[in-house]
XYZ file of C-alpha atoms in Angstrom:
367
model
C -1.150 7.833 11.933
C -4.380 5.911 10.426
C -4.141 3.015 8.587
C -5.012 4.764 4.953
C -1.691 7.179 5.547
C 0.097 4.262 6.676
C -0.432 2.646 3.396
C -0.160 5.675 1.287
C 3.125 7.426 2.710
C 4.961 4.637 4.127
C 4.137 0.912 2.679
C 3.861 1.737 -0.935
C 7.097 4.360 -1.048
C 8.792 1.192 0.767
C 8.056 -1.153 -1.793
C 8.718 1.047 -4.728
C 11.830 1.971 -3.592
C 12.550 -1.885 -2.784
C 11.351 -2.718 -5.729
C 13.665 -0.102 -7.510
C 16.737 -0.860 -6.051
C 16.058 -4.771 -6.904
C 15.309 -3.853 -10.584
C 18.919 -4.254 -11.993
C 18.873 -7.221 -11.063
C 16.165 -8.597 -12.502
C 16.976 -7.275 -16.349
C 19.099 -9.520 -18.426
C 22.943 -8.317 -17.787
C 23.331 -7.400 -21.709
C 20.713 -4.309 -20.659
C 22.661 -2.439 -17.891
C 19.890 0.571 -17.371
C 18.558 0.198 -20.343
C 21.240 -0.095 -22.753
C 22.038 -2.477 -25.359
C 25.897 -4.086 -24.370
C 27.782 -7.205 -25.281
C 27.379 -10.123 -22.905
C 31.091 -9.217 -22.590
C 30.459 -5.813 -21.040
C 28.086 -7.065 -18.616
C 30.805 -6.622 -15.772
C 32.281 -3.661 -17.468
C 33.776 -1.109 -14.323
C 30.859 1.656 -15.799
C 28.148 -0.997 -15.183
C 29.242 -2.168 -11.874
C 29.860 1.671 -10.518
C 26.851 2.686 -12.146
C 24.684 0.108 -10.494
C 26.563 0.831 -6.794
C 25.517 4.373 -7.244
C 21.848 3.934 -8.148
C 21.593 1.540 -5.654
C 22.906 3.960 -2.977
C 20.672 6.749 -4.384
C 17.248 5.212 -4.811
C 18.045 3.594 -0.747
C 18.834 7.154 0.671
C 16.411 8.930 -1.477
C 13.797 5.944 -0.189
C 14.800 6.583 3.554
C 14.066 10.185 3.845
C 11.061 10.069 1.544
C 9.238 7.712 3.860
C 10.923 9.388 7.003
C 9.110 12.812 5.437
C 5.755 10.099 4.990
C 5.873 9.276 8.648
C 6.333 13.166 9.922
C 3.346 14.388 7.732
C 0.883 11.902 8.624
C 1.814 11.524 12.236
C 3.304 15.056 13.834
C 1.813 17.405 11.399
C -1.333 15.700 10.574
C -1.795 17.468 6.971
C -2.862 15.074 4.184
C -0.833 14.601 1.030
C -2.137 11.993 -0.771
C -0.463 9.565 -3.520
C 2.615 12.739 -2.949
C 5.258 10.426 -1.393
C 4.820 7.632 -3.821
C 5.104 10.023 -6.511
C 8.660 11.703 -5.423
C 9.354 8.136 -4.593
C 8.970 7.682 -8.248
C 10.833 10.261 -9.322
C 13.619 10.423 -7.012
C 13.941 6.345 -8.225
C 13.810 7.628 -12.080
C 16.194 10.551 -11.382
C 18.679 7.789 -10.511
C 17.858 5.291 -13.561
C 18.039 8.462 -15.794
C 21.980 9.240 -14.472
C 22.456 5.912 -14.811
C 21.545 5.348 -18.081
C 23.249 8.269 -19.538
C 26.487 7.199 -17.959
C 26.652 3.765 -19.400
C 25.669 5.063 -22.982
C 28.743 7.843 -22.685
C 31.134 5.239 -22.132
C 29.483 2.948 -24.621
C 29.607 5.202 -27.413
C 33.059 6.499 -26.414
C 34.555 2.830 -26.340
C 33.036 2.113 -29.089
C 31.221 -1.703 -27.305
C 30.225 -3.154 -30.625
C 33.163 -2.459 -32.769
C 33.732 -5.370 -34.823
C 31.548 -7.215 -32.886
C 28.397 -10.082 -35.069
C 25.042 -8.840 -34.470
C 22.268 -11.344 -34.866
C 18.918 -12.054 -34.367
C 17.362 -15.100 -33.874
C 13.619 -17.294 -34.039
C 12.590 -20.134 -32.803
C 10.135 -21.261 -35.410
C 9.006 -23.922 -32.724
C 7.852 -21.613 -30.180
C 4.851 -21.194 -33.089
C 4.406 -24.275 -34.283
C 4.908 -26.202 -31.203
C 3.900 -23.377 -28.569
C 3.607 -23.420 -24.892
C -0.107 -23.888 -23.899
C -1.673 -20.848 -22.424
C -2.471 -21.719 -18.783
C -6.022 -21.334 -19.146
C -7.279 -22.656 -16.124
C -5.515 -20.038 -13.746
C -8.309 -18.036 -14.882
C -10.881 -19.826 -13.564
C -10.993 -18.423 -9.797
C -11.444 -14.941 -11.051
C -14.002 -15.449 -13.247
C -15.921 -17.558 -10.923
C -15.324 -15.080 -8.537
C -16.716 -12.569 -10.956
C -19.884 -14.502 -11.691
C -20.439 -15.258 -7.400
C -20.099 -11.241 -7.092
C -22.381 -10.874 -9.120
C -25.003 -13.916 -8.130
C -24.825 -12.202 -4.115
C -24.997 -8.807 -5.722
C -28.452 -9.937 -7.577
C -29.704 -11.596 -4.335
C -29.303 -8.698 -2.241
C -30.325 -5.501 -4.680
C -34.215 -6.335 -3.792
C -33.741 -5.684 -0.126
C -31.101 -3.190 0.054
C -32.175 0.717 1.285
C -32.366 3.592 -0.910
C -29.323 4.853 0.181
C -26.229 2.667 0.288
C -23.093 3.142 1.668
C -19.949 3.682 -0.742
C -17.504 4.830 1.160
C -15.759 3.629 4.279
C -13.553 5.279 6.923
C -10.561 3.571 8.295
C -12.993 1.419 10.531
C -15.008 -0.155 8.669
C -17.793 2.499 9.131
C -19.570 4.257 6.118
C -19.373 7.829 5.803
C -20.415 8.821 2.227
C -23.975 7.518 0.522
C -25.346 7.545 -2.710
C -29.102 6.543 -3.908
C -29.566 3.154 -5.146
C -29.686 2.124 -8.270
C -27.944 -0.601 -10.992
C -25.105 1.483 -11.689
C -23.882 2.462 -7.937
C -24.906 -1.238 -6.315
C -23.195 -3.068 -9.072
C -20.341 -0.982 -9.724
C -17.943 -3.366 -7.682
C -18.870 -6.079 -10.010
C -18.574 -4.122 -13.139
C -14.875 -3.330 -11.853
C -14.544 -6.811 -11.660
C -15.702 -7.441 -15.229
C -13.397 -4.604 -16.606
C -9.853 -5.498 -14.561
C -10.743 -9.375 -15.171
C -11.115 -8.786 -19.058
C -8.414 -6.397 -19.092
C -6.238 -8.807 -17.095
C -7.280 -12.160 -18.926
C -6.384 -10.063 -22.666
C -3.407 -8.468 -21.518
C -2.166 -11.801 -20.230
C -3.005 -13.589 -22.897
C -1.237 -10.854 -25.475
C 2.260 -10.680 -23.345
C 1.898 -14.229 -23.482
C 2.170 -14.497 -27.519
C 4.561 -11.996 -27.252
C 7.805 -12.171 -29.603
C 10.437 -13.779 -28.080
C 13.610 -11.648 -27.395
C 16.220 -14.371 -27.901
C 19.654 -13.875 -27.453
C 21.915 -15.006 -30.716
C 24.824 -16.088 -28.679
C 22.786 -19.244 -26.721
C 19.713 -19.028 -28.717
C 18.537 -23.277 -27.688
C 18.574 -22.125 -23.904
C 16.917 -18.542 -23.914
C 14.019 -20.079 -25.726
C 13.787 -22.946 -22.719
C 14.139 -19.958 -20.822
C 10.942 -18.259 -22.338
C 8.964 -20.585 -22.395
C 8.621 -21.048 -19.102
C 9.032 -17.456 -18.514
C 6.012 -16.898 -20.433
C 4.111 -19.805 -18.536
C 5.075 -18.678 -15.076
C 4.239 -15.315 -15.232
C 0.791 -15.358 -17.232
C -0.119 -17.654 -13.845
C 1.019 -14.740 -11.305
C -1.005 -12.427 -13.209
C -4.120 -14.504 -13.538
C -3.809 -14.706 -9.968
C -3.570 -11.458 -9.583
C -6.777 -11.094 -11.251
C -8.502 -13.259 -8.753
C -6.706 -11.049 -5.793
C -8.081 -8.149 -6.967
C -11.163 -9.841 -7.944
C -11.213 -10.485 -3.863
C -10.697 -7.201 -3.118
C -13.788 -5.735 -4.815
C -15.771 -8.594 -3.692
C -14.873 -7.196 0.154
C -15.714 -3.741 -1.039
C -19.145 -5.025 -2.558
C -19.827 -7.188 0.342
C -19.276 -3.698 2.480
C -21.589 -2.029 0.232
C -24.374 -4.539 0.366
C -24.271 -5.377 3.993
C -23.996 -2.020 5.509
C -25.089 -3.465 9.315
C -21.554 -5.404 9.213
C -18.048 -3.643 9.223
C -15.456 -4.572 6.796
C -12.306 -3.057 7.531
C -10.887 -1.806 4.394
C -7.443 -2.716 5.577
C -8.518 -6.371 5.565
C -9.728 -6.387 2.074
C -6.415 -4.751 0.630
C -4.816 -8.189 1.692
C -6.023 -10.192 -1.239
C -4.551 -7.863 -4.111
C -1.279 -7.208 -1.660
C -0.827 -10.930 -1.903
C -2.050 -10.957 -5.684
C 1.032 -8.252 -6.192
C 3.652 -10.354 -3.687
C 2.960 -13.649 -6.047
C 3.944 -11.315 -8.881
C 7.004 -9.539 -7.637
C 8.215 -12.956 -5.872
C 7.980 -14.621 -9.612
C 9.274 -12.078 -11.527
C 12.034 -11.870 -8.900
C 12.804 -15.319 -9.564
C 12.530 -15.835 -13.188
C 13.752 -12.132 -14.033
C 12.758 -10.293 -17.458
C 13.006 -12.614 -19.697
C 13.867 -15.476 -17.947
C 17.030 -14.324 -17.352
C 17.754 -15.287 -13.380
C 16.209 -19.329 -14.456
C 18.683 -21.947 -15.846
C 18.535 -22.801 -19.671
C 17.127 -26.471 -18.141
C 17.494 -28.362 -14.896
C 20.354 -30.740 -15.841
C 21.017 -29.957 -18.964
C 24.346 -28.890 -20.548
C 25.068 -25.515 -21.635
C 24.554 -24.492 -24.884
C 28.123 -23.200 -26.755
C 28.409 -20.148 -27.585
C 27.795 -18.899 -31.195
C 29.759 -15.754 -30.758
C 27.333 -13.629 -32.178
C 25.348 -10.860 -29.922
C 22.188 -9.241 -29.940
C 21.799 -6.454 -32.024
C 22.167 -3.038 -31.356
C 18.622 -1.415 -31.214
C 19.057 1.632 -28.519
C 17.968 3.700 -31.196
C 14.589 2.389 -31.166
C 14.032 3.070 -27.800
C 13.045 6.874 -26.213
C 12.282 8.288 -23.266
C 14.689 7.062 -20.986
C 14.575 3.546 -22.922
C 11.173 3.154 -21.284
C 9.073 3.582 -25.004
C 9.934 1.484 -28.016
C 9.336 2.750 -31.238
C 10.096 0.984 -34.686
C 7.315 1.327 -37.377
C 9.491 -1.468 -39.276
C 8.525 -4.102 -36.621
C 5.396 -5.682 -36.936
C 5.440 -6.212 -33.208
C 2.591 -5.453 -30.905
C 4.436 -6.183 -27.569
C 8.097 -6.212 -27.413
C 9.768 -6.978 -23.229
C 10.740 -3.608 -21.452
C 14.420 -2.764 -21.402
C 14.901 -2.270 -17.484
C 12.364 -3.899 -15.142
C 10.025 -6.703 -15.434
C 6.919 -6.889 -18.212
C 5.950 -5.900 -22.124
C 5.472 -2.398 -23.487
C 3.316 -1.540 -26.860
C 5.333 -1.056 -30.031
C 4.398 2.752 -30.616
C 5.893 2.491 -34.226
C 2.777 0.112 -34.901
C -0.320 1.684 -35.162
C -2.160 -1.170 -34.345
C -0.393 -1.212 -31.009
C -0.828 2.731 -30.244
C -4.881 1.723 -30.792
C -4.614 -0.846 -28.454
C -2.884 0.909 -25.657
C -5.190 3.536 -26.212
C -8.418 1.107 -25.752
C -7.256 0.262 -22.828
C -6.707 3.529 -21.197
C -9.953 4.643 -22.649
C -12.223 1.984 -21.431
C -12.326 2.396 -17.733
C -12.528 6.145 -18.258
C -15.300 5.783 -20.851
C -16.792 2.989 -18.228
C -16.688 4.816 -15.085
C -18.738 7.685 -15.749
C -21.608 5.977 -17.518
C -21.598 3.929 -14.287
C -21.793 6.697 -12.370
C -24.784 8.533 -13.724
């Protein structure tokens, strides 16, 4: 089994299955499988049982698919790039869907929100005295982009008429293209596009509305502040690590006489992803796994619960559609991060712009 097959058919499915298995621990206790629930139901028997079944199903399907990936790559020796990871994602989604449906059915049958005071809270201090965006952590990514550009400009005049654009697992070139600005500087343009997108998305998520708990609003506001800063730093570090991987690819293109192992080139971005995942596991979604404040006395419960807003979440609770909500980004119901409000026309336009920008830039560079 070569390195590429090992990465695609074994390592990636293993990481996906591990993240899916851990995902219920990252989300808020009031969102079991994306179903909005009162805090008193966090350890309801149906939630505990469905969490157990979900993890059992994810672990079993992940083990089977990783085994299939090993057999396909090393025994049968025929390539099906990307199929095993896609099947892993599909199996995890099936387990999630089954658990979500079961929890939702019990919630509706037992009327979990009956007689409870629902509410929404906002912390105006998050606007009047916001946390500072950690711009300094964006400097490494910007410096790497500038450095790559300088190296490319210096190397371009001495490049041969045909330059390598693809490499084998051993680092030897096996595909070439005519030298041009588009081909020679493709890694630079990719760096710039990726860096700008990640910086923009990180800044927008940093400004996104806080999902505060009306039962303990002050505690959850403190968690949100630290969660936002740490998550932003991890994403900015991811941008720098991705730029380092692209720099390694550019170096191999611009120095065809020097072999650069593709596996080693991937180490920076893998390290960046490990940092993002590590911080996500430590903080939880919205800071749900963090203490309100080290050494602080826990805030007294107000007796209110979060508003039951399941009606605005479609497609297994993964898509948010609320035309009355002006927010562009809202926190996900399952997992870590943010998603777009597709009920807001600006949110739809922003999502389309992010998706279409790389799709339009790449063909232009190729031609």
